[in-house]
Coordinates of C-alpha atoms in Angstrom, one line a residue:
M1 CA 23.6 16.3 -12.0
K2 CA 22.3 13.7 -14.3
T3 CA 18.5 12.6 -15.4
Y4 CA 18.4 8.8 -16.6
L5 CA 15.2 8.5 -18.8
Y6 CA 14.0 5.2 -19.0
P7 CA 11.1 3.4 -21.1
L8 CA 7.7 2.7 -19.7
L9 CA 8.0 -1.1 -18.5
A10 CA 4.0 -1.7 -17.8
G11 CA 0.7 -0.5 -19.4
L12 CA -1.7 1.5 -17.6
L13 CA -3.6 -0.8 -15.2
C14 CA -6.9 0.3 -13.8
L15 CA -8.5 -0.9 -10.3
A16 CA -11.4 -2.3 -10.1
G17 CA -14.1 -2.1 -7.9
C18 CA -15.9 1.7 -8.9
T19 CA -18.2 1.9 -11.7
G20 CA -20.5 4.5 -12.8
D21 CA -18.5 7.5 -14.9
N22 CA -21.4 8.9 -16.3
T23 CA -19.1 9.9 -19.4
P24 CA -20.7 12.4 -21.5
M25 CA -21.2 12.0 -25.4
E26 CA -18.9 14.7 -25.7
Q27 CA -15.8 15.2 -24.0
P28 CA -13.1 18.1 -24.1
E29 CA -10.0 16.9 -25.8
E30 CA -7.9 14.6 -23.5
T31 CA -4.3 15.4 -22.5
A32 CA -1.0 13.8 -21.6
A33 CA 1.3 14.0 -18.5
T34 CA 5.2 13.3 -18.7
F35 CA 7.0 13.3 -15.4
R36 CA 11.0 12.6 -15.2
I37 CA 12.7 11.8 -11.8
D38 CA 15.9 13.6 -11.4
T39 CA 18.7 11.4 -9.7
R40 CA 22.2 11.4 -9.4
G41 CA 24.0 8.5 -10.6
E42 CA 22.1 5.4 -12.1
I43 CA 18.8 4.1 -10.8
D44 CA 19.2 0.8 -9.0
P45 CA 17.7 -1.7 -11.4
D46 CA 16.4 -3.7 -8.2
R47 CA 13.8 -1.4 -7.1
L48 CA 10.2 -0.9 -7.8
A49 CA 8.8 2.3 -9.0
R50 CA 5.0 3.2 -9.4
L51 CA 2.6 6.2 -9.8
Y52 CA -0.9 6.1 -8.6
I53 CA -3.2 8.7 -10.0
G54 CA -6.0 10.0 -8.0
E55 CA -9.2 12.1 -9.3
R56 CA -12.5 13.3 -7.4
K57 CA -15.5 11.6 -8.6
P58 CA -18.8 13.4 -7.6
E59 CA -20.6 10.2 -7.9
H60 CA -19.0 8.8 -5.1
F61 CA -19.3 11.8 -2.6
T62 CA -22.7 10.2 -1.6
E63 CA -20.6 7.0 -0.2
D64 CA -17.7 8.9 1.2
P65 CA -17.2 12.4 0.9
T66 CA -13.2 11.9 1.3
H67 CA -13.0 9.2 -1.1
L68 CA -10.2 9.9 -3.9
H69 CA -10.8 7.3 -6.8
V70 CA -8.0 5.6 -8.3
N71 CA -7.8 6.7 -12.0
R72 CA -4.9 4.3 -12.6
I73 CA -2.0 2.7 -11.2
V74 CA 1.6 2.5 -13.3
D75 CA 4.4 0.6 -12.8
F76 CA 7.6 2.0 -14.4
E77 CA 11.5 2.2 -14.3
D78 CA 12.6 5.2 -12.3
G79 CA 13.7 7.7 -14.9
E80 CA 10.5 9.0 -17.1
V81 CA 7.0 7.9 -16.8
T82 CA 4.1 9.4 -19.4
V83 CA 0.4 9.0 -18.9
T84 CA -2.1 9.6 -21.7
G85 CA -6.1 9.9 -21.7
L86 CA -6.2 12.4 -18.8
K87 CA -9.3 14.5 -18.8
P88 CA -8.8 18.0 -18.3
Q89 CA -9.3 18.5 -14.6
W90 CA -7.5 18.0 -11.2
Y91 CA -5.5 15.0 -10.6
K92 CA -3.5 13.7 -7.5
F93 CA 0.1 12.0 -8.6
A94 CA 1.4 9.9 -5.9
F95 CA 5.2 8.6 -6.9
V96 CA 6.9 5.8 -4.9
S97 CA 9.9 3.8 -5.2
V98 CA 10.4 0.7 -2.8
P99 CA 12.9 -2.1 -2.6
R100 CA 12.5 -5.1 -4.8
I101 CA 12.5 -8.1 -2.3
E102 CA 12.7 -11.6 -3.2
G103 CA 9.6 -13.6 -2.5
T104 CA 7.5 -10.2 -2.1
H105 CA 7.6 -8.2 -5.1
T106 CA 4.6 -6.0 -6.1
D107 CA 3.1 -7.5 -3.0
I108 CA 4.8 -4.9 -0.9
F109 CA 1.8 -2.5 -2.1
T110 CA -0.9 -3.0 -0.2
E111 CA -4.1 -1.3 1.3
T112 CA -5.9 -1.0 4.6
T113 CA -7.9 -4.2 4.0
P114 CA -5.5 -6.7 1.7
G115 CA -7.2 -8.3 -0.9
K116 CA -10.4 -5.8 -0.9
G117 CA -9.3 -4.4 -4.2
S118 CA -10.5 -0.9 -3.1
C119 CA -10.1 2.0 -5.5
D120 CA -9.8 4.7 -2.7
L121 CA -6.5 6.2 -3.0
N122 CA -6.7 6.8 0.7
D123 CA -6.6 3.1 1.2
Q124 CA -3.4 2.5 -0.6
M125 CA -0.6 1.7 1.6
I126 CA 3.1 -0.2 1.3
D127 CA 3.7 -3.2 3.5
Y128 CA 7.1 -2.5 5.3
K129 CA 7.0 -5.8 7.1
P130 CA 9.1 -7.5 4.5
V131 CA 12.0 -5.2 5.0
F132 CA 12.2 -6.1 8.7
L133 CA 12.4 -10.0 7.6
Q134 CA 15.6 -9.0 5.2
G135 CA 17.5 -8.8 8.5
V136 CA 19.9 -6.3 9.4
G137 CA 23.5 -5.1 8.4
S138 CA 26.4 -5.5 10.7
Y139 CA 29.8 -4.2 10.2
M140 CA 33.5 -4.6 11.9
M141 CA 34.6 -1.1 11.7
E142 CA 37.7 1.0 12.8
N143 CA 36.0 4.6 12.8
P144 CA 32.3 4.0 12.5
K145 CA 31.7 7.5 11.7
E146 CA 33.8 7.1 8.2
E147 CA 31.2 5.8 5.7
N148 CA 33.7 5.1 3.4
N149 CA 36.4 3.4 5.6
T150 CA 38.4 0.4 3.8
S151 CA 38.7 -1.3 6.9
N152 CA 35.1 -1.6 7.5
I153 CA 34.3 -5.4 7.3
P154 CA 30.4 -6.3 6.7
I155 CA 29.3 -9.4 8.2
H156 CA 26.3 -9.0 6.8
S157 CA 25.6 -6.1 4.4
T158 CA 22.3 -3.6 5.1
P159 CA 19.5 -4.9 3.1
D160 CA 17.7 -2.3 1.0
G161 CA 14.8 -0.7 2.9
D162 CA 14.2 2.6 1.4
I163 CA 10.7 4.1 0.8
F164 CA 10.8 7.2 -1.6
R165 CA 7.6 9.3 -2.4
K166 CA 6.5 12.4 -3.7
V167 CA 2.8 13.5 -3.9
I168 CA 1.9 16.6 -6.2
N169 CA -1.7 18.2 -7.3
R170 CA -1.8 19.0 -10.7
W171 CA -4.6 20.4 -13.4
T172 CA -4.7 19.3 -16.9
E173 CA -5.9 21.5 -19.6
S174 CA -7.6 20.4 -23.0
G175 CA -5.3 19.1 -25.3
K176 CA -1.7 20.4 -23.4
T177 CA 0.8 18.2 -22.2
V178 CA 1.9 18.5 -18.3
S179 CA 5.9 18.0 -18.1
E180 CA 8.0 18.5 -15.3
S181 CA 10.4 17.4 -13.1
V182 CA 9.8 15.1 -9.6
E183 CA 12.3 14.5 -6.9
M184 CA 11.3 11.8 -4.6
N185 CA 12.0 12.1 -0.8
R186 CA 13.0 9.4 1.4
L187 CA 10.3 8.4 4.1
N188 CA 12.4 5.9 6.5
G189 CA 15.0 6.5 8.8
Q190 CA 18.0 4.2 10.0
L191 CA 18.9 3.2 13.6
V192 CA 22.7 2.6 13.9
I193 CA 24.0 0.9 17.1
N194 CA 27.6 1.4 17.8
M195 CA 28.3 -1.4 20.4
G196 CA 32.1 -0.4 20.7
V197 CA 35.2 -3.0 21.0
L198 CA 33.3 -6.0 22.8
E199 CA 36.3 -7.5 23.8
D200 CA 37.1 -4.4 25.7
Q201 CA 33.5 -3.7 27.0
F202 CA 32.7 -6.9 28.4
D203 CA 35.9 -8.4 29.6
C204 CA 35.6 -11.4 26.9
D205 CA 39.5 -11.7 25.3
G206 CA 39.6 -14.3 23.0
F207 CA 36.1 -15.4 22.3
T208 CA 35.5 -17.2 19.0
Q209 CA 33.3 -16.7 16.4
G210 CA 29.5 -17.7 17.7
K211 CA 30.5 -17.1 21.2
V212 CA 29.3 -13.4 21.4
T213 CA 26.1 -12.6 20.1
V214 CA 24.2 -9.1 20.1
T215 CA 20.3 -9.0 20.0
V216 CA 18.5 -6.2 19.3
T217 CA 14.7 -5.6 20.1
V218 CA 12.4 -2.8 19.1
N219 CA 8.7 -2.7 20.5
D220 CA 5.6 -1.3 18.7
L221 CA 7.0 -0.8 15.5
P222 CA 4.8 0.5 12.5
T223 CA 4.5 -2.1 9.9
R224 CA 2.5 0.1 7.0
L225 CA 2.8 3.3 5.5
Y226 CA -0.1 5.1 3.6
I227 CA 0.6 6.4 -0.1
T228 CA -1.2 9.6 0.5
D229 CA 0.1 12.4 2.5
N230 CA -2.3 15.6 2.5
D231 CA 0.0 17.3 0.6
V232 CA 2.1 18.1 3.1
D233 CA 5.0 15.6 3.3
E234 CA 3.0 14.1 6.0
I235 CA 3.9 10.4 6.9
K236 CA 1.1 8.2 8.3
T237 CA 1.9 4.7 9.6
A238 CA -0.1 1.7 10.7
D239 CA -0.3 -1.6 12.4
N240 CA 2.3 -1.2 15.0
Y241 CA 4.0 -4.9 15.5
N242 CA 4.4 -5.9 19.0
S243 CA 8.0 -6.6 19.1
M244 CA 10.8 -7.5 16.3
S245 CA 14.3 -8.8 17.0
W246 CA 17.4 -9.2 15.2
Q247 CA 20.6 -11.1 16.1
T248 CA 23.9 -10.5 14.9
Q249 CA 27.3 -12.5 15.8
P250 CA 30.6 -10.1 15.8
Q251 CA 33.5 -11.3 14.5
P252 CA 36.2 -11.5 17.4
N253 CA 38.7 -8.6 17.2
E254 CA 42.4 -10.2 17.0
I255 CA 44.2 -9.9 20.2
I256 CA 47.8 -9.0 20.1
R257 CA 49.8 -10.6 23.0
N258 CA 53.7 -10.3 23.9
E259 CA 55.7 -13.5 24.3
E260 CA 54.7 -14.4 27.8
G261 CA 51.2 -14.6 26.2
N262 CA 49.8 -11.4 27.8
K263 CA 47.5 -9.3 26.3
V264 CA 49.0 -5.9 25.0
D265 CA 46.9 -4.4 22.7
V266 CA 43.5 -5.1 20.6
E267 CA 42.4 -4.4 17.2
K268 CA 40.0 -1.4 17.8
K269 CA 37.1 -2.4 15.5
H270 CA 33.6 -1.5 16.8
H271 CA 30.8 -4.0 15.9
V272 CA 28.0 -1.7 14.2
I273 CA 24.6 -2.5 13.6
Y274 CA 22.2 -0.9 10.9
I275 CA 18.2 -1.2 10.8
N276 CA 16.3 0.1 8.5
L277 CA 12.7 1.5 10.2
L278 CA 9.9 3.6 9.6
P279 CA 9.4 7.0 11.8
A280 CA 8.5 6.1 15.6
T281 CA 9.8 6.6 19.2
L282 CA 12.3 3.8 19.8
S283 CA 11.4 1.4 22.9
G284 CA 13.0 -2.0 23.4
S285 CA 16.4 -3.2 24.3
V286 CA 20.1 -4.6 23.2
T287 CA 20.9 -8.0 24.6
V288 CA 24.7 -8.9 24.6
T289 CA 25.7 -12.6 25.4
T290 CA 28.9 -13.3 26.1
P291 CA 30.8 -16.4 27.9
N292 CA 30.8 -14.4 31.1
G293 CA 26.9 -13.7 31.3
T294 CA 24.0 -11.9 29.5
F295 CA 23.8 -8.1 29.7
T296 CA 20.5 -6.3 28.7
Y297 CA 20.7 -2.5 28.3
P298 CA 17.2 -0.5 27.3
L299 CA 17.0 1.9 24.2
Q300 CA 16.1 4.8 26.4
G301 CA 18.0 7.5 28.1
A302 CA 17.5 9.8 31.3
T303 CA 16.0 12.3 29.4
G304 CA 13.6 10.1 27.1
Q305 CA 13.8 7.6 24.1
P306 CA 15.5 8.1 20.7
V307 CA 13.2 8.7 17.7
I308 CA 13.7 7.4 14.4
K309 CA 13.2 10.4 12.0
P310 CA 12.6 10.7 8.1
N311 CA 15.4 10.8 5.9
T312 CA 17.6 10.6 9.2
R313 CA 20.1 7.9 10.7
T314 CA 19.8 7.8 14.6
W315 CA 23.4 6.9 16.1
L316 CA 23.2 5.2 19.6
T317 CA 26.9 4.9 20.8
F318 CA 27.2 2.6 24.0
N319 CA 28.7 4.1 26.7
G320 CA 30.2 1.0 28.6
V321 CA 28.9 -1.4 30.8
A322 CA 29.5 0.5 33.9
D323 CA 27.2 3.6 32.2
G324 CA 24.8 1.4 30.7
Q325 CA 23.3 4.0 28.6
F326 CA 23.9 5.3 25.0
T327 CA 24.5 8.3 23.5
V328 CA 22.3 9.4 20.9
Q329 CA 23.0 11.5 17.7
Y330 CA 21.0 12.4 14.6
A331 CA 22.6 12.5 11.3
G332 CA 20.9 13.5 8.1
Y333 CA 21.5 13.1 4.3
E334 CA 23.7 15.5 2.4
E335 CA 21.1 15.0 -0.3
T336 CA 17.7 14.2 0.1
Q337 CA 16.5 13.0 -3.4
I338 CA 16.2 9.4 -4.3
D339 CA 19.4 7.2 -4.9
V340 CA 22.2 9.6 -4.4
D341 CA 25.7 8.1 -5.5
D342 CA 27.1 6.7 -2.6
D343 CA 23.9 6.6 -0.3
A344 CA 25.4 8.8 2.2
W345 CA 23.8 9.7 5.3
D346 CA 25.6 12.7 5.8
G347 CA 25.5 16.1 7.7
W348 CA 25.2 16.2 11.5
Q349 CA 22.1 18.2 12.2
E350 CA 22.2 18.0 16.2
Q351 CA 23.5 15.9 19.0
I352 CA 21.5 14.9 22.3
I353 CA 23.2 13.1 25.3
I354 CA 21.0 11.1 27.1

């Protein structure tokens, strides 16, 4: 395991809105804290990393007993972050890493009431909707379960939608520096839909590019995520969106014909769709439009609805037109920390047939 250390990008940023520190004339000697983010492989430079530091302030308890004052916010490059000027007391440190999305940038960091400038750590959130708007990944694959299959042909590569976080509580002592490693965990999951060989499934031999579309619609999606977690890796989401749809256009498989022009075989490449989502119970549908008609199938089986779990891929495999249902499997990561080498979601955990 390698650890990469990077210099601090930005200075310490203090949120406005909270006043009245009541600082005494004489203070104990201040301290510092250094945290290292352990990784496997080099950190993707196109991600944003941020540290939120919370503290209890008795003067705020009369306003809200649950208020956790934001001492400061630090933007840094993954690897190492050092904060100074800490008083010897209790602090909550919340580390997050999010995608750097063009046109959104740091606006992905938000709060319960956007633009309010709240200094309560419990109000700080991540806006996941920009991840949805990036689109989805879709591939033509000979064997969708083989992550490194060289025959995979990406139509649209999967955008970065990973949210990593770790929240810890620490006491600082006068004149002493806290120094430790931190491992962040992936909070989002991913929906993977394998629609199979479409020419065989829907009897649409010889369709040309653009003549077949697959539309995935998911209802009641959470779009925001709270930074804090009550110290037990709790994932709190909010602002469920009514409906979100993504459309893909699969590439036609090559039809192999004999001298008489009759089909004798077809390339067995499956159309597979990848969508990054926050944890939730899924409802929605998959609609396939072909020259022969439109076919819609619910994202629900006989025994219940599929679930998006943190750090887990939810695989839906289409069982065919006659069956009209999906096989559901849940695949976890081999590694749970941030930025594993090949970003593999390995290790089968359980299988449910619905």
